XYZ file of C-alpha atoms in Angstrom:
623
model
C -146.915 171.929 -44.705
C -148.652 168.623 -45.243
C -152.124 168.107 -46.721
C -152.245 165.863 -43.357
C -151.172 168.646 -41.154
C -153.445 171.311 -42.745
C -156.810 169.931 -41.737
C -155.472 169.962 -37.818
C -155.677 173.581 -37.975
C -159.493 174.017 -39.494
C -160.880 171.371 -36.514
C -161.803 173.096 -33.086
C -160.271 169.580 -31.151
C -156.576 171.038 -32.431
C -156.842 174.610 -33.369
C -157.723 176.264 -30.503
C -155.119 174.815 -28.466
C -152.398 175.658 -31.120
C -153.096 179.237 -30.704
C -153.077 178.881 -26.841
C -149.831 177.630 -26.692
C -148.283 179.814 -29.154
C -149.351 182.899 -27.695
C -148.057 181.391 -24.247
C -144.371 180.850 -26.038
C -144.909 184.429 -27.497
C -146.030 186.206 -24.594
C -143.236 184.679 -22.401
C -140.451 185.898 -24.932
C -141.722 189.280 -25.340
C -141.847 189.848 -21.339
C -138.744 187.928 -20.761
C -136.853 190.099 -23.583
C -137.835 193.448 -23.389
C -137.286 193.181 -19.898
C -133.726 191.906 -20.220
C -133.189 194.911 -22.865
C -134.326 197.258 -20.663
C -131.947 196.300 -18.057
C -129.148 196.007 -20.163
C -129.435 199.382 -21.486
C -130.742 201.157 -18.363
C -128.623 203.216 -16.131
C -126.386 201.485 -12.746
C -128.474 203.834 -10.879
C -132.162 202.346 -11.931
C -130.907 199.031 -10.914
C -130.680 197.694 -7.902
C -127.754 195.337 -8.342
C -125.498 195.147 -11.665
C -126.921 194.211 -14.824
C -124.844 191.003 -15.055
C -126.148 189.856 -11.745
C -129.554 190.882 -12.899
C -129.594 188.726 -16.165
C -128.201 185.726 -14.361
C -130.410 185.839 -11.738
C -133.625 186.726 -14.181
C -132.437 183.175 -15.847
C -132.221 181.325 -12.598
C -135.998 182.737 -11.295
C -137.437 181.787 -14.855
C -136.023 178.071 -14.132
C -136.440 177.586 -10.551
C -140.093 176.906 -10.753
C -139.255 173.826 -13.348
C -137.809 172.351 -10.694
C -140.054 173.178 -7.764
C -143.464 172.664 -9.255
C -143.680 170.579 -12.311
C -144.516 167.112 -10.319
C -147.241 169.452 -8.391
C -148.502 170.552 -12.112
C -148.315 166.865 -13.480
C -150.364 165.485 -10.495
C -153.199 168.350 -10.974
C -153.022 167.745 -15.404
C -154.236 164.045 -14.728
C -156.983 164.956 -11.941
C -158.865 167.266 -13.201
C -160.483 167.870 -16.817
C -157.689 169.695 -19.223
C -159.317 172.479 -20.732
C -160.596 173.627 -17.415
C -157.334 173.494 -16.311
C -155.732 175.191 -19.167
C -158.287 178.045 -18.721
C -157.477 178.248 -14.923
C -153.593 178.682 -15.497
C -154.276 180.903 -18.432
C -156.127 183.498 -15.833
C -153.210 183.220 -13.848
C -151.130 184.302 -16.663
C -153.208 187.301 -17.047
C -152.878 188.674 -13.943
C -149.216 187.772 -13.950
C -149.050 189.868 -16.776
C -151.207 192.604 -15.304
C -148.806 192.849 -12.259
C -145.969 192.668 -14.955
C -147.336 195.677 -16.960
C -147.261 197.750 -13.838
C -143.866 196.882 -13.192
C -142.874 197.866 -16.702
C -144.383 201.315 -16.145
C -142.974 202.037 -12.924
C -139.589 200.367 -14.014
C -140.105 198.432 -11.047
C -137.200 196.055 -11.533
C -137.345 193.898 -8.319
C -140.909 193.645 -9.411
C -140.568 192.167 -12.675
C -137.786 189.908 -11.193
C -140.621 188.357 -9.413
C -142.763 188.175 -12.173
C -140.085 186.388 -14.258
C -140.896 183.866 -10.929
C -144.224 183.320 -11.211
C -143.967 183.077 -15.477
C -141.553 180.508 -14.789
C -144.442 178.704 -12.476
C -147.104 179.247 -14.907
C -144.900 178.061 -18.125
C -144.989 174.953 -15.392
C -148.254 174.121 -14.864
C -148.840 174.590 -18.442
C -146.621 172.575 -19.750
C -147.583 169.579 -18.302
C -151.678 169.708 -19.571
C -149.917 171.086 -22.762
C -148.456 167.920 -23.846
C -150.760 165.545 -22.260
C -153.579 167.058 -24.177
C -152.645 165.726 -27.316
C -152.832 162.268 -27.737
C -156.256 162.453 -25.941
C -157.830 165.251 -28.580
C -155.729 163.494 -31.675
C -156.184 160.023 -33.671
C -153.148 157.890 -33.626
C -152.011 158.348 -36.844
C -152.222 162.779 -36.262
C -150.111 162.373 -33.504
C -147.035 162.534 -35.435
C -148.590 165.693 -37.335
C -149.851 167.685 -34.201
C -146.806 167.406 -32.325
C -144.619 168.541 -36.031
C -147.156 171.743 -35.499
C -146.696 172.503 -31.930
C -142.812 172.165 -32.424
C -143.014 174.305 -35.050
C -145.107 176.615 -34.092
C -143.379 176.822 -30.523
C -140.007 177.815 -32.058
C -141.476 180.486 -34.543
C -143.163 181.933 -31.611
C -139.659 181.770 -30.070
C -138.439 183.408 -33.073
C -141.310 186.152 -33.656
C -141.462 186.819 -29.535
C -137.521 187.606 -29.296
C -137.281 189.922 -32.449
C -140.718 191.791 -31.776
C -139.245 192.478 -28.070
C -136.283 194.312 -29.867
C -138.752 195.667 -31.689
C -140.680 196.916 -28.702
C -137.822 198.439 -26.888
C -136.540 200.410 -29.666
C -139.814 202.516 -29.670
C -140.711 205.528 -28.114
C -142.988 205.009 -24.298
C -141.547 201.622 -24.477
C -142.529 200.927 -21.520
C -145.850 201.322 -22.268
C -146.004 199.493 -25.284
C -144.638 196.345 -23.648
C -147.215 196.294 -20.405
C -149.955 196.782 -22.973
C -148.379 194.041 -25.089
C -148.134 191.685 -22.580
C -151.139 191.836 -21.102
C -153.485 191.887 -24.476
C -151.392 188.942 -25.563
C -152.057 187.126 -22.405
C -155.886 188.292 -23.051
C -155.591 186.122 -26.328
C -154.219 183.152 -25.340
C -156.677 182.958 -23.078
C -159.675 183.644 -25.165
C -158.786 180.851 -27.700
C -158.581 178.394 -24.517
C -162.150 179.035 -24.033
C -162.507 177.274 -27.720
C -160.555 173.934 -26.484
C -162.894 170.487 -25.999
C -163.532 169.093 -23.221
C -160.627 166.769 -22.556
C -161.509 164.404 -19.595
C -159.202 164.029 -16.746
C -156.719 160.944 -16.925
C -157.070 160.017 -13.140
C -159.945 162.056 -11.870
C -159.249 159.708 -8.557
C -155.486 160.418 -7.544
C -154.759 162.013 -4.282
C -152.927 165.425 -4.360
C -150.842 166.705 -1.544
C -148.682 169.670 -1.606
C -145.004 167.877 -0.892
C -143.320 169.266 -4.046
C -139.739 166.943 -2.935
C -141.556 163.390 -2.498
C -143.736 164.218 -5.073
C -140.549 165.358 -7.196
C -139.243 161.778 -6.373
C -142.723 160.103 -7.197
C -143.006 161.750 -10.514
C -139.423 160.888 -11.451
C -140.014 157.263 -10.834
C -142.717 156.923 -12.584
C -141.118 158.498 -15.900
C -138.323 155.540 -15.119
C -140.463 152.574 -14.903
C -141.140 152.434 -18.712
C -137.320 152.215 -20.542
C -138.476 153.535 -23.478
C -140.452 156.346 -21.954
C -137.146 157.541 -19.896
C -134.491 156.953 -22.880
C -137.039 159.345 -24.678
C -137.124 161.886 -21.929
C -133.215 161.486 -22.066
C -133.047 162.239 -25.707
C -135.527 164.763 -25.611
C -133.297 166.772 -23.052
C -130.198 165.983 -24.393
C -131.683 168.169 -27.363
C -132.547 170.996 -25.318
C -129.075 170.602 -23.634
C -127.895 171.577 -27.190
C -130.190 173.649 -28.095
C -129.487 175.882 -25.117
C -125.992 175.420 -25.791
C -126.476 177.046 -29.271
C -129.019 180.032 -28.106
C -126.670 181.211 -25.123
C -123.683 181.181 -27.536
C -125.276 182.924 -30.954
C -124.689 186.791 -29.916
C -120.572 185.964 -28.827
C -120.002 183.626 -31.330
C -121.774 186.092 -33.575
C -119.587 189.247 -32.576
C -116.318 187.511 -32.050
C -116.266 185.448 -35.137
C -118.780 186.457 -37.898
C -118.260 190.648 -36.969
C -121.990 190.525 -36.792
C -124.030 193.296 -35.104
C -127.288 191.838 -32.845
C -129.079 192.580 -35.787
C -127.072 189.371 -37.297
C -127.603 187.654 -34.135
C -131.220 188.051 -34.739
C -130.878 186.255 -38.442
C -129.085 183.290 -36.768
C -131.689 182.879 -34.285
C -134.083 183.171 -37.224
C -132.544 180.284 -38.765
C -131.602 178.235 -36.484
C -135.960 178.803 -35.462
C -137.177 178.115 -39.235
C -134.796 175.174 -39.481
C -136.302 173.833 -36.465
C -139.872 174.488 -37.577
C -139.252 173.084 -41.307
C -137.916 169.976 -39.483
C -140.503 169.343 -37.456
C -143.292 170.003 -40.674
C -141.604 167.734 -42.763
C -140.430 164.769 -40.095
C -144.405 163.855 -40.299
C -143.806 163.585 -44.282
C -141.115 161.393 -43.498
C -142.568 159.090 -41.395
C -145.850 158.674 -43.382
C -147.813 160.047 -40.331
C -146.853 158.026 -37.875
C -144.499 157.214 -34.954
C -141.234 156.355 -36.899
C -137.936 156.663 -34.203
C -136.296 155.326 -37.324
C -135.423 159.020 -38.299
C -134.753 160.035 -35.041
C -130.850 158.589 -35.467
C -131.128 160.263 -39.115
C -131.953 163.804 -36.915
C -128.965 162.729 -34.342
C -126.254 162.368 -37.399
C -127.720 165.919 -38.858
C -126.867 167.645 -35.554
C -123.355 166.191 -35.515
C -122.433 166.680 -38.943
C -123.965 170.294 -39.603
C -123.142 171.589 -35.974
C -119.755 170.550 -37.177
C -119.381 171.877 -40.582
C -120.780 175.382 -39.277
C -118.062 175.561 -36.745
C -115.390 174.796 -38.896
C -116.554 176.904 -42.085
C -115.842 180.375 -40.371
C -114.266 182.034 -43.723
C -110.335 182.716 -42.854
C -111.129 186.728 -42.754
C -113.949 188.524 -42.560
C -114.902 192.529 -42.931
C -116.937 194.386 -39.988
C -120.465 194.602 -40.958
C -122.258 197.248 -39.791
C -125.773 196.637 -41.134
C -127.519 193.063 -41.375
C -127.752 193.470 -45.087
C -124.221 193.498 -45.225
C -123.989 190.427 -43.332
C -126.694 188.286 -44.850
C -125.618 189.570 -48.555
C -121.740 188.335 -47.947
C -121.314 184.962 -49.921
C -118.422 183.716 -48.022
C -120.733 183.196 -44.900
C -123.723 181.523 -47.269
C -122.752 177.810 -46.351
C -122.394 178.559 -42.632
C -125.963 179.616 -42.952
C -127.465 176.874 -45.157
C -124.952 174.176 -42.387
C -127.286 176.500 -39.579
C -130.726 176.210 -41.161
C -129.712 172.172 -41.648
C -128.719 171.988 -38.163
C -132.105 173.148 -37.044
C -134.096 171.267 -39.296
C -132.106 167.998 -37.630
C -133.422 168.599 -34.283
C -136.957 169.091 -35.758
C -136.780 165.707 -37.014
C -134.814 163.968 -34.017
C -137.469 165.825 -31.693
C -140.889 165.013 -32.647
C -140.872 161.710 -33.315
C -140.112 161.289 -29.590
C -142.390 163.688 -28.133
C -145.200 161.391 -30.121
C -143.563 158.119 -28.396
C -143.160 159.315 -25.228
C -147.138 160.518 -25.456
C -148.287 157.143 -26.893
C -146.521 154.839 -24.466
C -147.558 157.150 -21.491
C -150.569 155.896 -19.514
C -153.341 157.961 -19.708
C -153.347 158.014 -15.930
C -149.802 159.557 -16.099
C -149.539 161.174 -18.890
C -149.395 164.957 -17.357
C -146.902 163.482 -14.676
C -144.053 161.997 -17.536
C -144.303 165.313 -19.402
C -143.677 166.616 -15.502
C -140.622 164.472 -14.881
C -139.746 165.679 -18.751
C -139.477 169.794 -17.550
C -137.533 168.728 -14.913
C -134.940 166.872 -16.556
C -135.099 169.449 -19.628
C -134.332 172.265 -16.589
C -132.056 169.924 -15.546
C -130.039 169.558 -18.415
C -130.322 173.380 -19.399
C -128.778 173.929 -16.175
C -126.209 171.650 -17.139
C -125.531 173.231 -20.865
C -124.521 176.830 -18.850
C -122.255 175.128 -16.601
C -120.400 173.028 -19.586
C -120.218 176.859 -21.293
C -118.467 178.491 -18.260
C -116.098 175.521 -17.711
C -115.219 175.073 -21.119
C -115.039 179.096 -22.424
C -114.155 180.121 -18.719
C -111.754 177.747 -17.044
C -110.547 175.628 -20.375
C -110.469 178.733 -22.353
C -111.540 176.906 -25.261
C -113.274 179.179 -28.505
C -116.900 178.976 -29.272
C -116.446 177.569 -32.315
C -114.096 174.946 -29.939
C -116.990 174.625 -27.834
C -119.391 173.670 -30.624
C -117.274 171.428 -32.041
C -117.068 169.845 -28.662
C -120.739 169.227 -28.297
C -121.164 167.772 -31.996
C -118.426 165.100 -31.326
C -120.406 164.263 -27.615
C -123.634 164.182 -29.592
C -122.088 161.688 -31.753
C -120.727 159.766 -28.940
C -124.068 159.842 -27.887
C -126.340 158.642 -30.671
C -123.494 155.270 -30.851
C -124.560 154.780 -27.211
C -128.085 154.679 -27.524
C -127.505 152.764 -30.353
C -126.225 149.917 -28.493
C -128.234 150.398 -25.491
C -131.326 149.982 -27.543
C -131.333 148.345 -30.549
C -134.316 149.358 -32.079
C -133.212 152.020 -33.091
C -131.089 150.808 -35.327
C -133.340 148.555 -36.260
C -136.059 151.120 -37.321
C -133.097 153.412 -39.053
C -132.479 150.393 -41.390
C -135.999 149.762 -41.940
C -136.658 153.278 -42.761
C -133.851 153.449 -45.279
C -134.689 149.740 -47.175
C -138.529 151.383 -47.012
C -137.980 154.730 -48.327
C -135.767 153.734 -51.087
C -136.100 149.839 -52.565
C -139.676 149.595 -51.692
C -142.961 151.518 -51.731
C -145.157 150.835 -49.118
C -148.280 151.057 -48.251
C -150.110 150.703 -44.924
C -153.379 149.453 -45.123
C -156.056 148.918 -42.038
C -153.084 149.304 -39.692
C -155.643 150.854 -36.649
C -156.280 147.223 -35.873
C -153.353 146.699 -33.894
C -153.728 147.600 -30.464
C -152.406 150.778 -28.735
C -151.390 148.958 -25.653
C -151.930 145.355 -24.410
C -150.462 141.987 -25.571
C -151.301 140.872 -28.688
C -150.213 138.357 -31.204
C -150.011 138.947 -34.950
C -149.786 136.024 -37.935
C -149.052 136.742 -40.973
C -147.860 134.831 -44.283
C -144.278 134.229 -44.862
C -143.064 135.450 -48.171
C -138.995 136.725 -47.543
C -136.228 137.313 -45.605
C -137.729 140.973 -45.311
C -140.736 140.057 -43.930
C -139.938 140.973 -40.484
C -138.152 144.382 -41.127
C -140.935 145.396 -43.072
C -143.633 144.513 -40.001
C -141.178 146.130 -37.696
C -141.619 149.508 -39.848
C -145.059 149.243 -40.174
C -146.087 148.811 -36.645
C -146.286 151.700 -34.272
C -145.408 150.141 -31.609
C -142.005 147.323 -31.110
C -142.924 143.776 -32.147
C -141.036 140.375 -30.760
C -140.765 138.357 -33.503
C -140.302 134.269 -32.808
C -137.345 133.528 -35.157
C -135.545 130.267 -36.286
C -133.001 129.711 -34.206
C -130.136 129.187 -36.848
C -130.825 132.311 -37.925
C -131.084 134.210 -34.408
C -128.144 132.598 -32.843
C -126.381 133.814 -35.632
C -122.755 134.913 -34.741
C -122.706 138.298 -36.125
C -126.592 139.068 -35.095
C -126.871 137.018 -32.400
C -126.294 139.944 -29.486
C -127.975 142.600 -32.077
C -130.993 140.324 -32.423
C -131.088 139.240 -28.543
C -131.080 142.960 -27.338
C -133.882 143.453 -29.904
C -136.110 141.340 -28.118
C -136.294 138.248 -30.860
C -137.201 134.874 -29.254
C -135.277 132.113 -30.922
C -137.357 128.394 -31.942
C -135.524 125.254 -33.067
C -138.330 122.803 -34.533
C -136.146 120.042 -34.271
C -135.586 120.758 -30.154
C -137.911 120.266 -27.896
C -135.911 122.397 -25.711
C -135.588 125.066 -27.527
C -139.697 124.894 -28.524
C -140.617 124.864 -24.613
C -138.197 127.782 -24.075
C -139.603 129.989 -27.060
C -143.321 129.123 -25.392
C -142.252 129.963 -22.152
C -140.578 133.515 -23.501
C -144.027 134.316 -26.080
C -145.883 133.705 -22.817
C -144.275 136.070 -20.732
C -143.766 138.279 -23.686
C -147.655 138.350 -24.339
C -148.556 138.764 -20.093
C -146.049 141.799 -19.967
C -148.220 143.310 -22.918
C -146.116 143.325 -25.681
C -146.636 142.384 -29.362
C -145.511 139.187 -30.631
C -145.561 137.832 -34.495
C -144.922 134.551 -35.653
C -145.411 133.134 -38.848
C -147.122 129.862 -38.547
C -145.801 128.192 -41.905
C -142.693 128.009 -40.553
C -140.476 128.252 -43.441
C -140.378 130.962 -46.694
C -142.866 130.271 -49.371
C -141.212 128.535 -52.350
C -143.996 128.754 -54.568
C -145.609 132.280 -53.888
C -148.559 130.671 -52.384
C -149.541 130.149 -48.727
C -148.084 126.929 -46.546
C -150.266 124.998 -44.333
C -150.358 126.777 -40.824
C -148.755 124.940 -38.056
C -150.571 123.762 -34.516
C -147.696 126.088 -32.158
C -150.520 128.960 -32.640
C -152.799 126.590 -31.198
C -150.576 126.138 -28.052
C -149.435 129.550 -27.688
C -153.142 130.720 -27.648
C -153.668 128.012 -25.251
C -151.396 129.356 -22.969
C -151.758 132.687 -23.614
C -155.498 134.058 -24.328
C -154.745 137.320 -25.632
C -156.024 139.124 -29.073
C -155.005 137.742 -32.591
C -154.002 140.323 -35.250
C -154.164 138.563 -38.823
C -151.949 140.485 -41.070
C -150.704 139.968 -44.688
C -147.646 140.990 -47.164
C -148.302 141.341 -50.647
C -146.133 142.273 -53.474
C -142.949 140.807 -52.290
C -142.991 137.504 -54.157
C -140.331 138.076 -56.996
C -138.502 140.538 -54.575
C -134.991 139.615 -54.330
C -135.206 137.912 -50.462
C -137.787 135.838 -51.571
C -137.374 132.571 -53.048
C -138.599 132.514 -56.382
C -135.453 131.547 -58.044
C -135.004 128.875 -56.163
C -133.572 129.908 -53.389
C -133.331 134.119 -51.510
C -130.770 136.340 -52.306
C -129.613 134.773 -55.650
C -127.491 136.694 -58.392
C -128.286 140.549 -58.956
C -131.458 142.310 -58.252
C -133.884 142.806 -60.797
C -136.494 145.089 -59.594
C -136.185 148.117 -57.237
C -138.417 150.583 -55.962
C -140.954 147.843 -56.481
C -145.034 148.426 -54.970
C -145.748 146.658 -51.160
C -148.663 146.646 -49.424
C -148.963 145.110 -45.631
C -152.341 145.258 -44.786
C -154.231 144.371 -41.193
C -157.640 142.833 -40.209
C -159.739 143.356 -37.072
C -158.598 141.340 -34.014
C -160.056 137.596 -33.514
C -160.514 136.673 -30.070
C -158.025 133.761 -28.503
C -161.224 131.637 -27.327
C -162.631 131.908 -31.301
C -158.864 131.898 -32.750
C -156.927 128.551 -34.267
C -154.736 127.743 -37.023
C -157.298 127.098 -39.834
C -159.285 129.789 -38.986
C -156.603 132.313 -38.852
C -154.723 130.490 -42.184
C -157.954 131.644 -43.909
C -158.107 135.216 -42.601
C -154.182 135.814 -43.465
C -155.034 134.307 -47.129
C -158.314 136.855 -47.422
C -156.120 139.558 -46.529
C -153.609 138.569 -48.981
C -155.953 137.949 -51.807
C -154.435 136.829 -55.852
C -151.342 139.447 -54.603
C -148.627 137.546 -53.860
């Protein structure tokens, strides 16, 4: 765990609400799986139906209310004031739970089916308020760390729930055990929600009516009016898709290919959870606390590769093992355990880094209704990870290790097609590799860019890198105004389009009215727009005069303007100073960078000289 990550658990604004939500992911795995033990090993004559009919339909109940309620739950997270409302749906789950416990100890089964119901409505409502909490109890640059914790945490609840309901129905009074269990653990969760700040609502003003199919259709649309907010709910399912995929699949693929016993089935799940959770812990070390999608292709190749190499290192033969000692202890099966543990740890990293965007780009008016449209298209998708499994084992007759295969190749398929769909991406991935291996860098004052808005940024102009490197550094995308040799480019030229880059010829007065007319538009839409007002790549190390187009753009466009300066690149090989960029061999690597940010200058006090002597302050004798 992260020195960053450990002070989120000593602060009341964070800790509280960790322990609410992981004894809601607890509590909802030890009811859901003693209850499906008890089933499975209870006699035809307890039942009423058949125990396959029972577990399907358990599953179903438990996902129905995603689909029925979550808009309702998103509309009533952004009225009213979160905590409240977490306490509220917290109560509820105690007297689920109470109702529950009875129908544990009269082995009320029809009962507890429609308890799974109403679980499955409360893990609704909650999970909307849940998510939108964060980025209103968090600073920007924790919101990368709080998410890595409630991932991880989520999946080791997962992980502790699921083994101590084995654990539970293995004991003597069972039954007992689990409806105390369940309802002291509800008891809990809600007792640390009493503990969570005030968190005020994000439209106390929006009008709720109980239409769960328009508002269903409301809440949808508004998670597809932002593209990057709905490719991240994509993503975000997709990985649940898989996820499920893997879960449903452990205890055949475990019996039918590894001999394992469901004690081994219980070590896979284990981890397949701790790769998860180590993912998610160290993505925010990755990302230097904050909001890098740049690993999130990095967590996409992981899942293909290890899901792959796991399904195809099955040793040729294999004895029965009868205890999970056995099992654990056999060498043979040591890589397909490490290629496991990997696997997880890839979807820790391709998950949270787009649970932060989605949060950040969310309008705090809407927040609780995107993480709304989010559960539905995670049910969605979960729904649609069973029905691939039945056609593919069922009517294809394909293997499970067939099957995984399957799903690692359409993952890679995937990744290549959000790839070209949305080049930035791509563009980050690159960034973060150049970053985290031929340069150190270090962020300095970066708060002063705006969360949401237009703004413009200048900043000096010292190498071919410069651009990449202010792409990393920036939580949110930046348009950059390029030279239009250089954007129109033949192999770039769709990479750089689709990456939002607004080509300038200074020689066409064209092509100058055009790139005004675009930064404009750019600016009014409220995205982020750099240019670098020398116009050309320092040849000495030292500043050019700034030209008058940031006098015209600001003119046009009275928005914010973000000085900004790169230091420690002079010398670097894209730079100029042997004459010209990109000239024999490197000579330095690993080499100290520093882009550093000063407070925003209004447009109406903004102008070229004025904003020429900011950048060079900000630079200072570093070149």
């Amino acid at each position: 765990m992260s020195q960053h990550q450990t002070p989120l658990l000593k602060q009341r604004r964070f800790l509280p609400y960790f322990v609410t939500q992981f004894f809601g992911a607890f509590n909802d795995n030890i009811f859901k799986n003693v209850l499906l033990l008890f089933v499975a090993f209870s006699g035809s004559a307890i039942l009423p139906i058949s125990s396959h009919l029972f577990i399907n339909l358990a599953a179903g109940l438990f996902i129905l209310p995603f689909f029925l309620f979550s808009a309702s739950a998103g509309v009533l997270a952004d009225k009213y004031e979160k905590s409240w409302f977490i306490r509220k749906v917290k109560l509820i789950e105690i007297a689920i739970m109470c109702l529950g416990a009875i129908g544990f100890i009269t082995e009320s089964y029809l009962v507890l089916l429609l308890m799974l119901f109403l679980m499955g409505t409360q893990s609704a409502f909650f999970g909307p308020v849940k998510y939108a909490l964060l980025p209103q109890q968090l600073k920007a640059n924790e919101l990368v760390s709080g998410n890595a914790l409630v991932e991880a945490g989520t999946f080791l609840a997962i992980l502790v729930g699921t083994i101590g309901a084995g654990v539970i129905a293995s004991l003597d009074h069972a039954k007992y055990i689990a409806a105390t269990c369940v309802v002291v653990f509800s008891v809990c969760g809600y007792l640390a929600s009493r503990f969570i700040p005030k968190a005020p609502a994000g439209n106390p003003h929006i009008h709720f009516t109980w239409h769960p199919i328009r508002q269903t259709r409301h809440t949808l649309s508004i998670a597809k009016s932002d593209r990057a907010i709905f490719l991240c709910i994509m993503a975000i399912s997709w990985f649940w898709f898989l996820g499920a995929t893997y879960l449903t699949q452990f205890p055949n693929f475990t019996k039918l290919h590894l001999n394992g016993t469901e004690s081994a089935v219980s070590f896979l799940l284990a981890l397949f959870s701790v790769g998860i959770a180590l993912g998610s812990l160290s993505c925010d070390k990755l990302s230097n606390h904050h909001i890098e999608i740049g690993i999130v292709p990095i967590g996409s190749l992981g899942i293909t590769l290890f899901g792959y190499l796991m399904a195809t290192s099955i040793p040729a033969s294999l004895p029965i093992f009868h205890q999970m000692s056995e099992f654990v202890l056999y060498q043979p099966l040591w890589p397909l355990f490490c290629y496991l543990l990997l696997l997880g740890a890839s979807g820790g990293v391709f998950i949270v880094p787009l649970y932060a965007l989605m949060q950040q780009r969310a309008k705090q008016s809407q927040r609780a209704q995107v993480i709304a449209a989010l559960n539905i298209y995670n049910s969605l998708f979960m729904v649609g990870s069973a029905v691939l499994g039945i056609v593919c084992l069922s009517l294809l007759e394909l293997s499970i290790t067939q099957l995984f295969i399957l799903i690692s190749v359409i993952n890679l398929l995937t990744a290549a097609f959000v790839f070209l769909q949305v080049p930035i991406f791509a563009v980050r991935l690159l960034v973060w590799a150049l970053t985290h291996t031929i340069y150190r860098v270090r962020h300095t004052n970066l708060n002063h860019i705006p969360e949401h808005g237009g703004a413009l940024i200048v900043c000096n102009h010292v190498s071919y890198m410069d651009a990449l490197l202010l792409s990393a550094a920036s939580p949110r995308l930046i348009r950059f105004v390029m030279e239009e040799d250089y954007a129109n480019f033949p192999i770039l030229r769709g990479f750089l389009k689709r990456a939002g880059v607004i080509p300038i010829c200074a020689r066409n007065r064209r092509s100058i009215l055009s790139a005004f007319n675009e930064v404009e538009h750019a600016l009014n839409e409220g995205h982020l727009v750099c240019i670098f007002p020398e116009g050309r790549l320092t040849a000495d190390g030292e500043m050019n005069e700034f030209m008058r187009g940031l006098d015209i753009i600001l003119k046009r466009s009275p928005v914010p303007v973000i000085p900004m300066a790169l230091k420690g690149l002079w010398g670097s090989y894209f730079s100029r100073c042997k004459g010209r960029a990109c000239k024999g061999l490197p000579s330095r690597f690993w080499s100290r960078l520093e882009i550093e940010a000063g407070p925003a200058i209004a447009s109406k006090d903004a102008s070229s000289e004025l904003m020429f002597e900011k950048v060079a302050q900000l630079r200072g004798d570093w070149r």
